[in-house]
Short mmCIF file of C-alpha atoms and ligand atoms in Angstrom, two decimals:
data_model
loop_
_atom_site.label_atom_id
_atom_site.label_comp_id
_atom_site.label_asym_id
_atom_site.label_seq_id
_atom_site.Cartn_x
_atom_site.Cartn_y
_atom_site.Cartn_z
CA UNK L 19 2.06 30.60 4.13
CA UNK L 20 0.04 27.66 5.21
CA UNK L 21 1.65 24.56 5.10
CA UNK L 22 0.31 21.04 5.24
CA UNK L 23 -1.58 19.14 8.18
CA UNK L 24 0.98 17.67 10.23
CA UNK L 25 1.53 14.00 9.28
CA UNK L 26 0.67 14.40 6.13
CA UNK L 27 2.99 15.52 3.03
CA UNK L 28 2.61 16.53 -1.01
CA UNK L 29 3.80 13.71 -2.95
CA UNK L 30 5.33 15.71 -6.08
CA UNK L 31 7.42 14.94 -9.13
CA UNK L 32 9.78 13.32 -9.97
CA UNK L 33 8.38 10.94 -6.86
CA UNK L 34 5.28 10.30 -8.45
CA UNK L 35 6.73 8.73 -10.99
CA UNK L 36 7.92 6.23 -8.59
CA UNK L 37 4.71 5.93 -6.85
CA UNK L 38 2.78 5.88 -10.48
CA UNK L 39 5.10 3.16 -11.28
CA UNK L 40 4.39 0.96 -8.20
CA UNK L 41 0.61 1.14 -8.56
CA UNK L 42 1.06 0.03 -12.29
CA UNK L 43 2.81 -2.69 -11.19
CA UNK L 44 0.68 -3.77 -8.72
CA UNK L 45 -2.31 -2.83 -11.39
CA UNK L 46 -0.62 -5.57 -13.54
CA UNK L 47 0.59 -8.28 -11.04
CA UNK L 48 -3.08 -8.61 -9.49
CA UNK L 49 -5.01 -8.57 -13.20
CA UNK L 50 -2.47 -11.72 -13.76
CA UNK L 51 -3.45 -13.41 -10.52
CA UNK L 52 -7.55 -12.46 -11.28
CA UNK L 53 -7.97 -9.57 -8.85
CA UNK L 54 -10.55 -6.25 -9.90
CA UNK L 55 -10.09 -3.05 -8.48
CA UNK L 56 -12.40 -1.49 -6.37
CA UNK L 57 -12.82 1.91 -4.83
CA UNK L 58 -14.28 2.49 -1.60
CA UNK L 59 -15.70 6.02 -0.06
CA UNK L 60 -12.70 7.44 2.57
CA UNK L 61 -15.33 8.43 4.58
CA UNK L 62 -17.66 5.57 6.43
CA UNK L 63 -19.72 5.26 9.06
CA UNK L 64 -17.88 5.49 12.51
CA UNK L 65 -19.65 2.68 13.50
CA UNK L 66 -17.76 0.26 10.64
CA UNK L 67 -14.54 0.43 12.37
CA UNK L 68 -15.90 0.16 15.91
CA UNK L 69 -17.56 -3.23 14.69
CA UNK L 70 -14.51 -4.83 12.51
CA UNK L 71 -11.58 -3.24 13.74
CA UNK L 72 -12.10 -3.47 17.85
CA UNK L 73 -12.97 -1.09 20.06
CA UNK L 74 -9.81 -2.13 22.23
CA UNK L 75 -7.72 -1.78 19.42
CA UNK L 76 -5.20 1.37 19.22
CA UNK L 77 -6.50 2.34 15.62
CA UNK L 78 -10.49 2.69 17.19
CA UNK L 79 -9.32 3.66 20.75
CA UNK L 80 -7.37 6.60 19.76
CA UNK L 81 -5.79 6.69 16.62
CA UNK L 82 -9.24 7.76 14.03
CA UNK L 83 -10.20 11.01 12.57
CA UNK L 84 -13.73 10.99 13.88
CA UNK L 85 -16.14 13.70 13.55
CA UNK L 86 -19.76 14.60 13.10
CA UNK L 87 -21.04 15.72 9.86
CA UNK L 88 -23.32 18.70 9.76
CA UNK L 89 -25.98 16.36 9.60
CA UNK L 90 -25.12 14.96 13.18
CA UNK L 91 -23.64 11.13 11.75
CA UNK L 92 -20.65 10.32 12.76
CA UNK L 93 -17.96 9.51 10.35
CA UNK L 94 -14.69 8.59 10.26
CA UNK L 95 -11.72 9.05 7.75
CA UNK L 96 -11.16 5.00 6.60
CA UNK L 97 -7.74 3.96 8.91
CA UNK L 98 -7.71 0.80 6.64
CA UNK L 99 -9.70 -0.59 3.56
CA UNK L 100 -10.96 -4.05 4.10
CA UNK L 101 -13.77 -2.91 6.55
CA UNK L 102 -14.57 -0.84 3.80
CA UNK L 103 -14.76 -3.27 1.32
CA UNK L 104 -16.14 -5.73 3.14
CA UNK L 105 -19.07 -3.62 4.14
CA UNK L 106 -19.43 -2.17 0.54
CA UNK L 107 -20.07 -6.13 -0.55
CA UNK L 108 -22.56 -6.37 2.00
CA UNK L 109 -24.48 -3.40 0.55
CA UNK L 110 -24.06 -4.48 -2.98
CA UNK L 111 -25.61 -8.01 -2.12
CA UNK L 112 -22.30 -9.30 -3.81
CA UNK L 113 -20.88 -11.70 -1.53
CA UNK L 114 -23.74 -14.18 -2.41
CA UNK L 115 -23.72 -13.62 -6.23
CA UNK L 116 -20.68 -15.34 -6.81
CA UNK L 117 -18.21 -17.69 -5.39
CA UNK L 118 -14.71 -16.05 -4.69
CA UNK L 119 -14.57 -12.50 -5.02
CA UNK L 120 -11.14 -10.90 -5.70
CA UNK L 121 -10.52 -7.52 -5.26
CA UNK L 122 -7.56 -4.99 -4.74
CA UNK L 123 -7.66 -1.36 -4.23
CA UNK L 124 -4.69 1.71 -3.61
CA UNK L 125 -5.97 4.84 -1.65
CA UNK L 126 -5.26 6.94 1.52
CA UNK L 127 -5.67 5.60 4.96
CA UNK L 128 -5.56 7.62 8.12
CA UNK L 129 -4.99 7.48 11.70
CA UNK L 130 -3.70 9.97 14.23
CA UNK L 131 -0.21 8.81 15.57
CA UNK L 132 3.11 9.89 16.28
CA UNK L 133 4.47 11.41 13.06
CA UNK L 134 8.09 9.44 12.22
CA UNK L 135 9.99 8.09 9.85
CA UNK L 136 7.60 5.60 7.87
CA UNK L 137 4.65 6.74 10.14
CA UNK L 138 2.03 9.56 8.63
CA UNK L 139 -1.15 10.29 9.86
CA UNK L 140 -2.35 10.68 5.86
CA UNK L 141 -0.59 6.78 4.55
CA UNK L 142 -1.33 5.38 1.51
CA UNK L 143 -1.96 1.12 1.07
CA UNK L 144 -2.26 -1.03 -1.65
CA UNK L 145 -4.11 -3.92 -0.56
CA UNK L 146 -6.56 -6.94 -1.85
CA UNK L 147 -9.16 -9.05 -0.40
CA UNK L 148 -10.40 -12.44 -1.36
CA UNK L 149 -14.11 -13.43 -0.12
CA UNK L 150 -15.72 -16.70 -0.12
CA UNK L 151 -12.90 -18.77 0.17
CA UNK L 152 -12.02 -20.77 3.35
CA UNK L 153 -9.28 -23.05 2.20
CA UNK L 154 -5.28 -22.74 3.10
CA UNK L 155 -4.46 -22.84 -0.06
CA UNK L 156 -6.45 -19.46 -1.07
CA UNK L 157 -4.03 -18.15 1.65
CA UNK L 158 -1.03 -19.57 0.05
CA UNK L 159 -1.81 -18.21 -3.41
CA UNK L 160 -2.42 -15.18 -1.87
CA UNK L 161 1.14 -14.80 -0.44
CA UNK L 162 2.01 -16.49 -4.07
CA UNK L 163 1.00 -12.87 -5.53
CA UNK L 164 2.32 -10.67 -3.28
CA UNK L 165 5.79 -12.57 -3.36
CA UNK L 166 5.11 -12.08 -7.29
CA UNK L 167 4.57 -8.08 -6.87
CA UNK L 168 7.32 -7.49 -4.26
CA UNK L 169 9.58 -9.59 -6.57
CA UNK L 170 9.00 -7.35 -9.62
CA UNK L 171 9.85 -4.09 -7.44
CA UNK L 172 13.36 -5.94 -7.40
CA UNK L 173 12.86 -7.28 -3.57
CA UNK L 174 15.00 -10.17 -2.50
CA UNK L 175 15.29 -11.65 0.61
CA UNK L 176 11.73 -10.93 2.69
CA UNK L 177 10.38 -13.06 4.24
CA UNK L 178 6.84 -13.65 5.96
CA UNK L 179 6.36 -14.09 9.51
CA UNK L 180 3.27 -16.27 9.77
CA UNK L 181 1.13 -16.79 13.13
CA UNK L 182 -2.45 -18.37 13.61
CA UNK L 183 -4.55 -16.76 16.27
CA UNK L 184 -6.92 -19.58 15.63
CA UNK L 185 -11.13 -18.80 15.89
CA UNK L 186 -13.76 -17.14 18.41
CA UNK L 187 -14.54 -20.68 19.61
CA UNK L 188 -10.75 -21.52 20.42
CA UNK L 189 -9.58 -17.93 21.26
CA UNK L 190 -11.17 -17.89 24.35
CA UNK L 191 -9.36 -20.41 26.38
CA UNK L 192 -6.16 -18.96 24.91
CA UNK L 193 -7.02 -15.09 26.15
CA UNK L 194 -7.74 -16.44 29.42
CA UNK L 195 -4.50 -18.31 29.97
CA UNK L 196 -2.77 -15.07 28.67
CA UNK L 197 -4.48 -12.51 30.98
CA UNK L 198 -3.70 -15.38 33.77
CA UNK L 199 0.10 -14.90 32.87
CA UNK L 200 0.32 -11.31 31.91
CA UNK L 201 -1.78 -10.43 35.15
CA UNK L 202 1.16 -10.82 37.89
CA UNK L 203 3.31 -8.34 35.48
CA UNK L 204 0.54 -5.87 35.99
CA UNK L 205 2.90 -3.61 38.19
CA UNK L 206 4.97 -2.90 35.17
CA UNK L 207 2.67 -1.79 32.66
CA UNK L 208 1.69 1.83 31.78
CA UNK L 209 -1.64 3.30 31.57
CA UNK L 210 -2.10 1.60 27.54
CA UNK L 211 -1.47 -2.00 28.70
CA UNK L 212 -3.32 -1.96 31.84
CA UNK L 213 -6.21 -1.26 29.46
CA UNK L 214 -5.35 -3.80 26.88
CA UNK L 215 -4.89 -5.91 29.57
CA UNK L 216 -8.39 -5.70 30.97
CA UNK L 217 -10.14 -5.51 27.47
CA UNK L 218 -7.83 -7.49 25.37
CA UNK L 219 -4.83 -9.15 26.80
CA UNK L 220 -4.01 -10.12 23.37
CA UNK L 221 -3.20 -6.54 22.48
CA UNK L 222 -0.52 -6.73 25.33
CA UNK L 223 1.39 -8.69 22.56
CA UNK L 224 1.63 -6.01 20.12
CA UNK L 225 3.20 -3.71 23.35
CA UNK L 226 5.92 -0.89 22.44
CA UNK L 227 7.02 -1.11 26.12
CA UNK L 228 10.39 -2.53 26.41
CA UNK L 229 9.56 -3.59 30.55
CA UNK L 230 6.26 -5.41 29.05
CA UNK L 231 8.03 -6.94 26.05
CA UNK L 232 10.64 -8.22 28.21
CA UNK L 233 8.12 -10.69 29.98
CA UNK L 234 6.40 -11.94 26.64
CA UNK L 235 8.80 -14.78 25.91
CA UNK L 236 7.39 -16.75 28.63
CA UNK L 237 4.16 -16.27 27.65
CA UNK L 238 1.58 -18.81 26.32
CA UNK L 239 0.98 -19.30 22.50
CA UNK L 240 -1.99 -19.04 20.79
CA UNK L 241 -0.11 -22.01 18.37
CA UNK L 242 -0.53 -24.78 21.50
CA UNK L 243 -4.48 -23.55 22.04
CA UNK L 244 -6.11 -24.04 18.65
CA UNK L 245 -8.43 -25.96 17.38
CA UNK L 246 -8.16 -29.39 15.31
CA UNK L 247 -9.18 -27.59 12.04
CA UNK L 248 -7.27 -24.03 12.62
CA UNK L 249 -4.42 -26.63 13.22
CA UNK L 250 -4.57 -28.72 10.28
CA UNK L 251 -5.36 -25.31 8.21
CA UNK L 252 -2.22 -23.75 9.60
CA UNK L 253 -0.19 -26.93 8.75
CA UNK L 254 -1.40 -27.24 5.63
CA UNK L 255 -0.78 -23.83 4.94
CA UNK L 256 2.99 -23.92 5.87
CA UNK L 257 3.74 -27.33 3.52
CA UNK L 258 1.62 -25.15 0.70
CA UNK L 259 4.30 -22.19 1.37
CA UNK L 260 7.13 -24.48 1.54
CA UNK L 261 6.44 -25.93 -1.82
CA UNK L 262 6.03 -22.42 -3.63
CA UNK L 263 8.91 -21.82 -1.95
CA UNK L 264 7.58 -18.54 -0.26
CA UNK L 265 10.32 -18.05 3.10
CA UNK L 266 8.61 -17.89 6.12
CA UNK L 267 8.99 -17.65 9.70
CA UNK L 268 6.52 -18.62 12.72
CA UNK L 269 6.15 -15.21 15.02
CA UNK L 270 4.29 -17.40 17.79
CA UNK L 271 3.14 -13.78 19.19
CA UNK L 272 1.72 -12.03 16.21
CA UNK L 273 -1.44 -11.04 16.64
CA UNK L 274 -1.85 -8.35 14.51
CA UNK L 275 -3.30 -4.90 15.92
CA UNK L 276 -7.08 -5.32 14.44
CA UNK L 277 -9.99 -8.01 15.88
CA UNK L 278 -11.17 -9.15 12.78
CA UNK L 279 -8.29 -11.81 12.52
CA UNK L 280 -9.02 -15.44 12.57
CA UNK L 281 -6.40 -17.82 11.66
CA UNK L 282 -3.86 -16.72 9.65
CA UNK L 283 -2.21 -13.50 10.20
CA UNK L 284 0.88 -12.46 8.93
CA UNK L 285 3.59 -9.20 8.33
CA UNK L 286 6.35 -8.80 6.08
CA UNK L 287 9.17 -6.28 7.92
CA UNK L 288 11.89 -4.62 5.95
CA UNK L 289 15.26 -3.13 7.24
CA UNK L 290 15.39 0.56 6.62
CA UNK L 291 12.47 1.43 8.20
CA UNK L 292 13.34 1.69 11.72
CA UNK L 293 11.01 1.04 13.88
CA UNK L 294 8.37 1.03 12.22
CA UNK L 295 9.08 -1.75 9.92
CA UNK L 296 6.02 -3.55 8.93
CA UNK L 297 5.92 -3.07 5.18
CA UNK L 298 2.73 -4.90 5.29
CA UNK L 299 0.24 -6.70 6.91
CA UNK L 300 -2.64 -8.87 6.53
CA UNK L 301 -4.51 -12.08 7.74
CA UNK L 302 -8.04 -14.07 7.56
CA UNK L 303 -11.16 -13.04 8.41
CA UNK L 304 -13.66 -15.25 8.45
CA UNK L 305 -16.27 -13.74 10.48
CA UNK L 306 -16.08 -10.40 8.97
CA UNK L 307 -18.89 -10.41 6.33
CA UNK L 308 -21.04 -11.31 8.69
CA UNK L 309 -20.52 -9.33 11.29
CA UNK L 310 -21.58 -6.72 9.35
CA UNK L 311 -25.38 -8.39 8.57
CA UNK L 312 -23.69 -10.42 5.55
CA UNK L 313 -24.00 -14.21 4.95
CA UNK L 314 -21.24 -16.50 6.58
CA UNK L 315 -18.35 -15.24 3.84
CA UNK L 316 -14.69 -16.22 4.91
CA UNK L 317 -11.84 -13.73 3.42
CA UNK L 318 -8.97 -12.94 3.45
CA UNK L 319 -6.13 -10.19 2.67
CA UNK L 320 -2.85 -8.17 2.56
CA UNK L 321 -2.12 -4.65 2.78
CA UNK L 322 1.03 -2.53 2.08
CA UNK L 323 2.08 0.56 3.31
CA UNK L 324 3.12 2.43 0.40
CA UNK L 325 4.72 5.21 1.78
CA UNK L 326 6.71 1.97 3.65
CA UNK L 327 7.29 0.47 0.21
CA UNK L 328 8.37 3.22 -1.73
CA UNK L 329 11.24 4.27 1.43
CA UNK L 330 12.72 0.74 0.86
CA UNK L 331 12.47 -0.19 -3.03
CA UNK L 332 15.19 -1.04 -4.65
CA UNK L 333 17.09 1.26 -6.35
CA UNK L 334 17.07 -0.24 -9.44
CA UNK L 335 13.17 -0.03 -9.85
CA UNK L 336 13.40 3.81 -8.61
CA UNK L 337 15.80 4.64 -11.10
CA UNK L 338 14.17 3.11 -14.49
CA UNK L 339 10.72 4.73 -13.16
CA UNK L 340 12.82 8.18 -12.23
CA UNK L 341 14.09 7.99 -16.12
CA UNK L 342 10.47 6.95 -17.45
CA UNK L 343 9.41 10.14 -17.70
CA UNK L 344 11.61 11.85 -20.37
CA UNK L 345 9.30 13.88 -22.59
CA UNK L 346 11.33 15.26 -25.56
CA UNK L 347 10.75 18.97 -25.73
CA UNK L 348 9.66 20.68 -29.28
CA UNK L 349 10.96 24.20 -29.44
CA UNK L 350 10.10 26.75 -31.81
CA UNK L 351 12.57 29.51 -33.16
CA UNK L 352 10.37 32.08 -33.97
CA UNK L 353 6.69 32.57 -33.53
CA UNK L 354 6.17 31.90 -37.14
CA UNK L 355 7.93 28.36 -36.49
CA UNK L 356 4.46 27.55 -34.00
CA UNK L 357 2.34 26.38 -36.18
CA UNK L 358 5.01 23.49 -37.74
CA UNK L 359 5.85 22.85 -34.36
CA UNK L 360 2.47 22.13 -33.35
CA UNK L 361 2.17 20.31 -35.84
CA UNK L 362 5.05 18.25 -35.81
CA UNK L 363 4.24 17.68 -31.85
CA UNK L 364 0.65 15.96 -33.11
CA UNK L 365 2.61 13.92 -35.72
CA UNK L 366 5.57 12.99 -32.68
CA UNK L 367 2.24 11.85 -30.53
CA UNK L 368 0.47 10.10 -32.56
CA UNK L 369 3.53 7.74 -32.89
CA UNK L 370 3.75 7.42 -29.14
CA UNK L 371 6.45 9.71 -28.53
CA UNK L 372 5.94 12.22 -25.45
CA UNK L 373 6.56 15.80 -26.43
CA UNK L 374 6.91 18.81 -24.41
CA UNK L 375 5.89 21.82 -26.69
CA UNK L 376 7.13 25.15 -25.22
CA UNK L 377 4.68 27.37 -24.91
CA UNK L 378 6.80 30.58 -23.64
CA UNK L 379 8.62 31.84 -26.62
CA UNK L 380 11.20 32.86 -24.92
CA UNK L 381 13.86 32.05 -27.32
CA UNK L 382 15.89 28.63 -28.10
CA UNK L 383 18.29 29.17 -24.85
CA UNK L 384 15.97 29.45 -22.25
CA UNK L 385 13.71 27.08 -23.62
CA UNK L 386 16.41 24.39 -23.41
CA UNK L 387 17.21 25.38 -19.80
CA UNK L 388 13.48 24.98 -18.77
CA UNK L 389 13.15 21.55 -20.56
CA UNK L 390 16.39 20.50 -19.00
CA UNK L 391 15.32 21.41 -15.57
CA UNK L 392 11.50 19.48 -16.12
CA UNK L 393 13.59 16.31 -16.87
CA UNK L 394 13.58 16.09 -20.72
CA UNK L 395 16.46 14.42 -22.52
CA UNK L 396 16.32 15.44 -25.88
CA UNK L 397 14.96 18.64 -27.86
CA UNK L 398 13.93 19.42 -31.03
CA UNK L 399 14.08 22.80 -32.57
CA UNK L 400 12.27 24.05 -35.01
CA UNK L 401 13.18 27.34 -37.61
CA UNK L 402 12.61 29.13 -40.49
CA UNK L 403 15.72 26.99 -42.57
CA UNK L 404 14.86 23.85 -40.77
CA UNK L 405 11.17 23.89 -41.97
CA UNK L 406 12.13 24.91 -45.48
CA UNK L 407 14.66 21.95 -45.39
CA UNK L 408 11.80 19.65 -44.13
CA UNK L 409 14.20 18.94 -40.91
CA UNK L 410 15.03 19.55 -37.51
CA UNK L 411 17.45 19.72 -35.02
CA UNK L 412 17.83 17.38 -32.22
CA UNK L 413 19.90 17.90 -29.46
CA UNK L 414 21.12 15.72 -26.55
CA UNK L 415 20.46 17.97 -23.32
CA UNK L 416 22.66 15.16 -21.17
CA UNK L 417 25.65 14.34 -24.03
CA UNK L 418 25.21 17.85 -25.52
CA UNK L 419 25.47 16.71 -28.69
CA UNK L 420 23.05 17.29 -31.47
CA UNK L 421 22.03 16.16 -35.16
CA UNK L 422 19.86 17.66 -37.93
CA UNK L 423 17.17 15.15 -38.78
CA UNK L 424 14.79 14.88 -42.06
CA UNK L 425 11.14 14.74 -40.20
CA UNK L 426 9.81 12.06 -42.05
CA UNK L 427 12.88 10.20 -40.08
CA UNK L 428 12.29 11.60 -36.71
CA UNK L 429 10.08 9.57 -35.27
CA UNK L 430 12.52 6.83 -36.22
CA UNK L 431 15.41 8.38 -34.71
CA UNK L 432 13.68 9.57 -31.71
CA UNK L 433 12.47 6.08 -30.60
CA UNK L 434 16.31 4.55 -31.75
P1 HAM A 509 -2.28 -2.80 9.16
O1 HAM A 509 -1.20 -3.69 9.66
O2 HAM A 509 -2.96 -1.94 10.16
O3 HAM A 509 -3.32 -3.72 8.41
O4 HAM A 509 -1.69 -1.88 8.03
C1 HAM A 509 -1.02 -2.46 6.91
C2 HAM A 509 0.22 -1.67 6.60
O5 HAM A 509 -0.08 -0.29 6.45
C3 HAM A 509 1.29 -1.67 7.69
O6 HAM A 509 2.07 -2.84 7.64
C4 HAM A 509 2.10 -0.45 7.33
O7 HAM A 509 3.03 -0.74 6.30
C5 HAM A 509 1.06 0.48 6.78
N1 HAM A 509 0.72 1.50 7.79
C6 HAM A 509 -0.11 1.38 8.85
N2 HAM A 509 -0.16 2.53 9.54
C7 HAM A 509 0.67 3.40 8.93
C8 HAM A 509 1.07 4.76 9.16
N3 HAM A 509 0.57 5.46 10.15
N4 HAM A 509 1.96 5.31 8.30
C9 HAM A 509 2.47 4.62 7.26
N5 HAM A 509 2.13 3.34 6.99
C10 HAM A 509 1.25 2.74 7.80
C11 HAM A 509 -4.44 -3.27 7.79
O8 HAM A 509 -4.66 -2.11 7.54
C12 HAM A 509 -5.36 -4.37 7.30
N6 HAM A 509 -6.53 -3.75 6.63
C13 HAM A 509 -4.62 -5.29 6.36
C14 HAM A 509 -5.50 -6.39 5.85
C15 HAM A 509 -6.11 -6.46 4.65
N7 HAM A 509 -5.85 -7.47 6.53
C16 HAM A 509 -6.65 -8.20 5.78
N8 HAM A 509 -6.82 -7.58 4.64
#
C-alpha cells in the first residue's frame, strides 16, 4: 500500500462538506465586503520567498519545499499566498491600473515542520489582500470582514491581538536596542536563536524556548520606538476598532514570523488547538510591491489556517453543513422500472432536488442499505404498480416510515 506523504492527509467526505461549506462562506462574506478571487501558481520562483518572506525567517531558513526543476530553476512549493499575489500584480502591471485592489484566494500552502495537531506540512489558507491603500482605517475594515466571516461560522468570543512593528526607517533603532538586551542572555539560547539573534533579533520574539521566553518580558517594545506617523496610524487604528466594536488586545511582542511586516500585524488564537493556536495571521505591508520591482503600493492582509479553522468551528455550523448533503436516492424495482426512474430523477433535478439514482440493480433492500450508508435521508422507489398508478413510494431511511406519493406531487412533498 502506499500511503500519503507525511504531513499531509486526504480530506474526504462527509468532511468536505464542512470544508466546501467554509469556503462558500468565505466566497460570500468577501463578495459583500468587495473582494475578487484570485488564483495563484503553487509553484514560484524560489527567489519570491527569499525576497518577501526573509531569509532569517524559519519558513525560508528551513521550513520550504525547494527543488530544481529539470530545467535547472529553482522553485519552491508557495509556504504562503501574499508573496504570490503580490508578485502576480507586479507581472500583470495591475497595481497601477487601479486604486485599491481587493483580492482573496483559498489554496494549499506548504512548509516542512514538525507534523502535530493543527500543524501539516500540506495546510490549506483562506486569505485576502488589499493593495493601494495606506490608511488605518483600510486595516480596520479589514478586521471588520474577517470578524464578519468568523462570526457567520458561529465564533464568539475571539479576539485580536494587535502589535505595530512600525517601518524600515524606525525599525532599526528598535532591533538594535533588542539585540543590546537579548545579547547578555546569549548563554541560554540554542543553536535557532543564536542565529536569529545575529540575523534578526526580532525573530528571538517569536522563540519556542521556554529559557528564552522567560527573559522576553523585560525586553524593549517596538510600541515605545516608532515613528510619529506609525504612532498616530496605530492609534487611530485602535479608536477605529473600538468603535466597530472588534475586541482586541495589544501583544507588545508580536512580530509575526515573516519580514514583510510594517505596521500593523496581528493573530487571532483559538483554544483547542494546543499549541499551535494561531487560527490566523496577518499584517501590513507596505514595502512589499515594491520590493518586488513594483511601484510604491502599500497592502495589507489576513490569512487563516483552514485546517486550524475547521478543528475549532462550532458545532453548530459543522452539523447543518454535515446534514447539507442529503441527496434523496431514486430506486428502481425492476430493470424495466429504469427508464421511469431516470426519468423521474431529470424531472426531481430540474426542480432542484438532489437525487441519487442507483445504478446497481441490486434489488430494493440493498439499494436502501447503500443509500443509507452514502448519507441519504429519504428514498424513492419506483415499480411496475407504482408507475401504472402514476406514484411512488417514499420512505424515511432515519424515521423508517414511508408514504406513497402521486408524482406530479413529489417534488412538493420532497421539498416540504
Ligand atoms: P502565517 O502566520 O505564516 O501568515 O500563516 C497564517 C496562518 O496559517 C497561521 O495562523 C496558521 O493558522 C496557518 N498555518 C501556518 N502554518 C501552518 C501549518 N504548518 N499547518 C497548519 N496551519 C498552518 C501568512 O501566511 C501570511 N501570508 C498572512 C498574511 C496575509 N499577511 C498578510 N497577508
Amino acid at each position: 500500500m502506499i500511503g500519503s506523504v507525511k504531513g499531509t492527509r486526504d480530506l474526504l467526505p462527509p468532511e468536505t462538506r464542512v470544508w466546501g461549506r467554509v469556503e462558500e462562506t468565505a466566497r460570500e462574506v468577501f463578495a459583500l465586503h468587495g473582494f475578487e478571487e484570485v488564483r495563484t501558481p503553487v509553484l514560484e520562483p524560489t527567489e519570491l520567498f527569499v525576497r518577501t518572506v526573509g531569509e532569517a525567517t524559519d519558513i525560508v531558513h528551513k521550513e520550504m519545499y525547494t527543488f530544481v526543476d529539470r530545467g535547472g530553476r529553482s522553485v519552491t512549493l508557495r509556504p504562503e499566498n501574499t508573496a504570490g499575489v503580490a508578485r502576480a500584480l507586479v507581472e500583470h502591471g495591475l497595481v497601477q491600473a487601479a486604486g485599491v485592489r481587493k483580492l482573496w484566494y483559498a489554496g494549499p500552502q506548504f512548509r516542512y515542520e514538525r507534523p502535530q495537531k493543527g500543524r501539516y506540512r500540506e495546510f490549506r489558507q483562506i486569505g485576502a489582500e488589499v493593495l493601494g491603500a495606506a490608511d488605518a482605517a483600510t486595516d480596520a475594515e479589514l478586521l471588520v470582514m474577517l470578524f464578519d466571516f468568523l462570526g457567520r461560522l458561529g465564533f464568539t468570543g475571539l479576539a485580536v491581538s494587535l502589535n505595530s512593528v512600525g517601518t524600515q526607517e524606525c525599525r532599526p533603532a528598535f532591533v538594535e536596542a533588542l539585540r543590546a538586551y537579548l545579547e547578555p542572555f546569549a548563554g541560554r539560547m540554542g543553536d535557532d536563536d543564536l542565529r536569529r539573534l545575529k540575523d534578526n533579533p526580532l525573530r528571538v520574539l517569536d522563540t519556542k524556548d521556554p529559557a528564552v521566553k522567560e527573559v522576553l518580558p523585560g525586553a524593549p517594545q517596538m510600541v515605545d520606538h516608532l515613528d510619529p506617523a506609525s504612532r498616530a496610524h496605530h492609534e487611530e487604528l485602535l479608536a477605529l476598532l473600538s468603535d466597530a466594536a472588534i475586541p482586541f488586545r495589544i501583544e507588545p511582542r508580536l512580530v509575526r514570523g515573516l519580514d514583510y511586516y510594517t505596521r500593523t500585524v496581528f493573530e487571532v488564537t483559538a483554544g483547542g488547538l494546543g499549541a499551535q493556536d494561531a487560527l490566523l495571521g496577518g499584517g501590513r505591508y507596505d514595502r512589499l510591491v515594491s520590493d518586488l520591482g513594483g511601484p510604491r503600493t502599500p497592502g495589507i492582509g489576513f490569512a487563516i489556517g483552514e485546517d486550524r479553522l475547521v478543528d475549532v468551528l462550532p458545532q453548530a455550523f459543522r452539523e447543518e453543513a454535515l446534514a447539507s448533503f442529503a441527496p434523496v436516492a431514486l430506486v428502481a424495482i425492476e430493470p424495466a422500472d429504469r427508464p421511469s426512474a431516470l426519468a423521474l430523477a431529470r424531472t426531481l433535478r430540474a426542480a432542484g432536488i438532489s437525487v441519487d439514482l442507483d445504478p446497481a440493480g441490486k434489488g430494493p433492500g440493498a439499494a436502501l442499505k447503500a443509500a443509507g450508508k452514502r448519507g441519504c435521508r429519504r428514498a424513492v422507489l419506483l415499480g411496475q404498480r407504482e408507475r401504472e398508478a402514476g406514484t411512488a413510494v417514499v420512505k424515511d431511511l432515519v424515521e423508517r416510515t414511508q408514504a406513497e406519493v402521486p408524482q406530479a406531487e413529489l417534488t412538493a412533498y420532497l421539498k416540504g
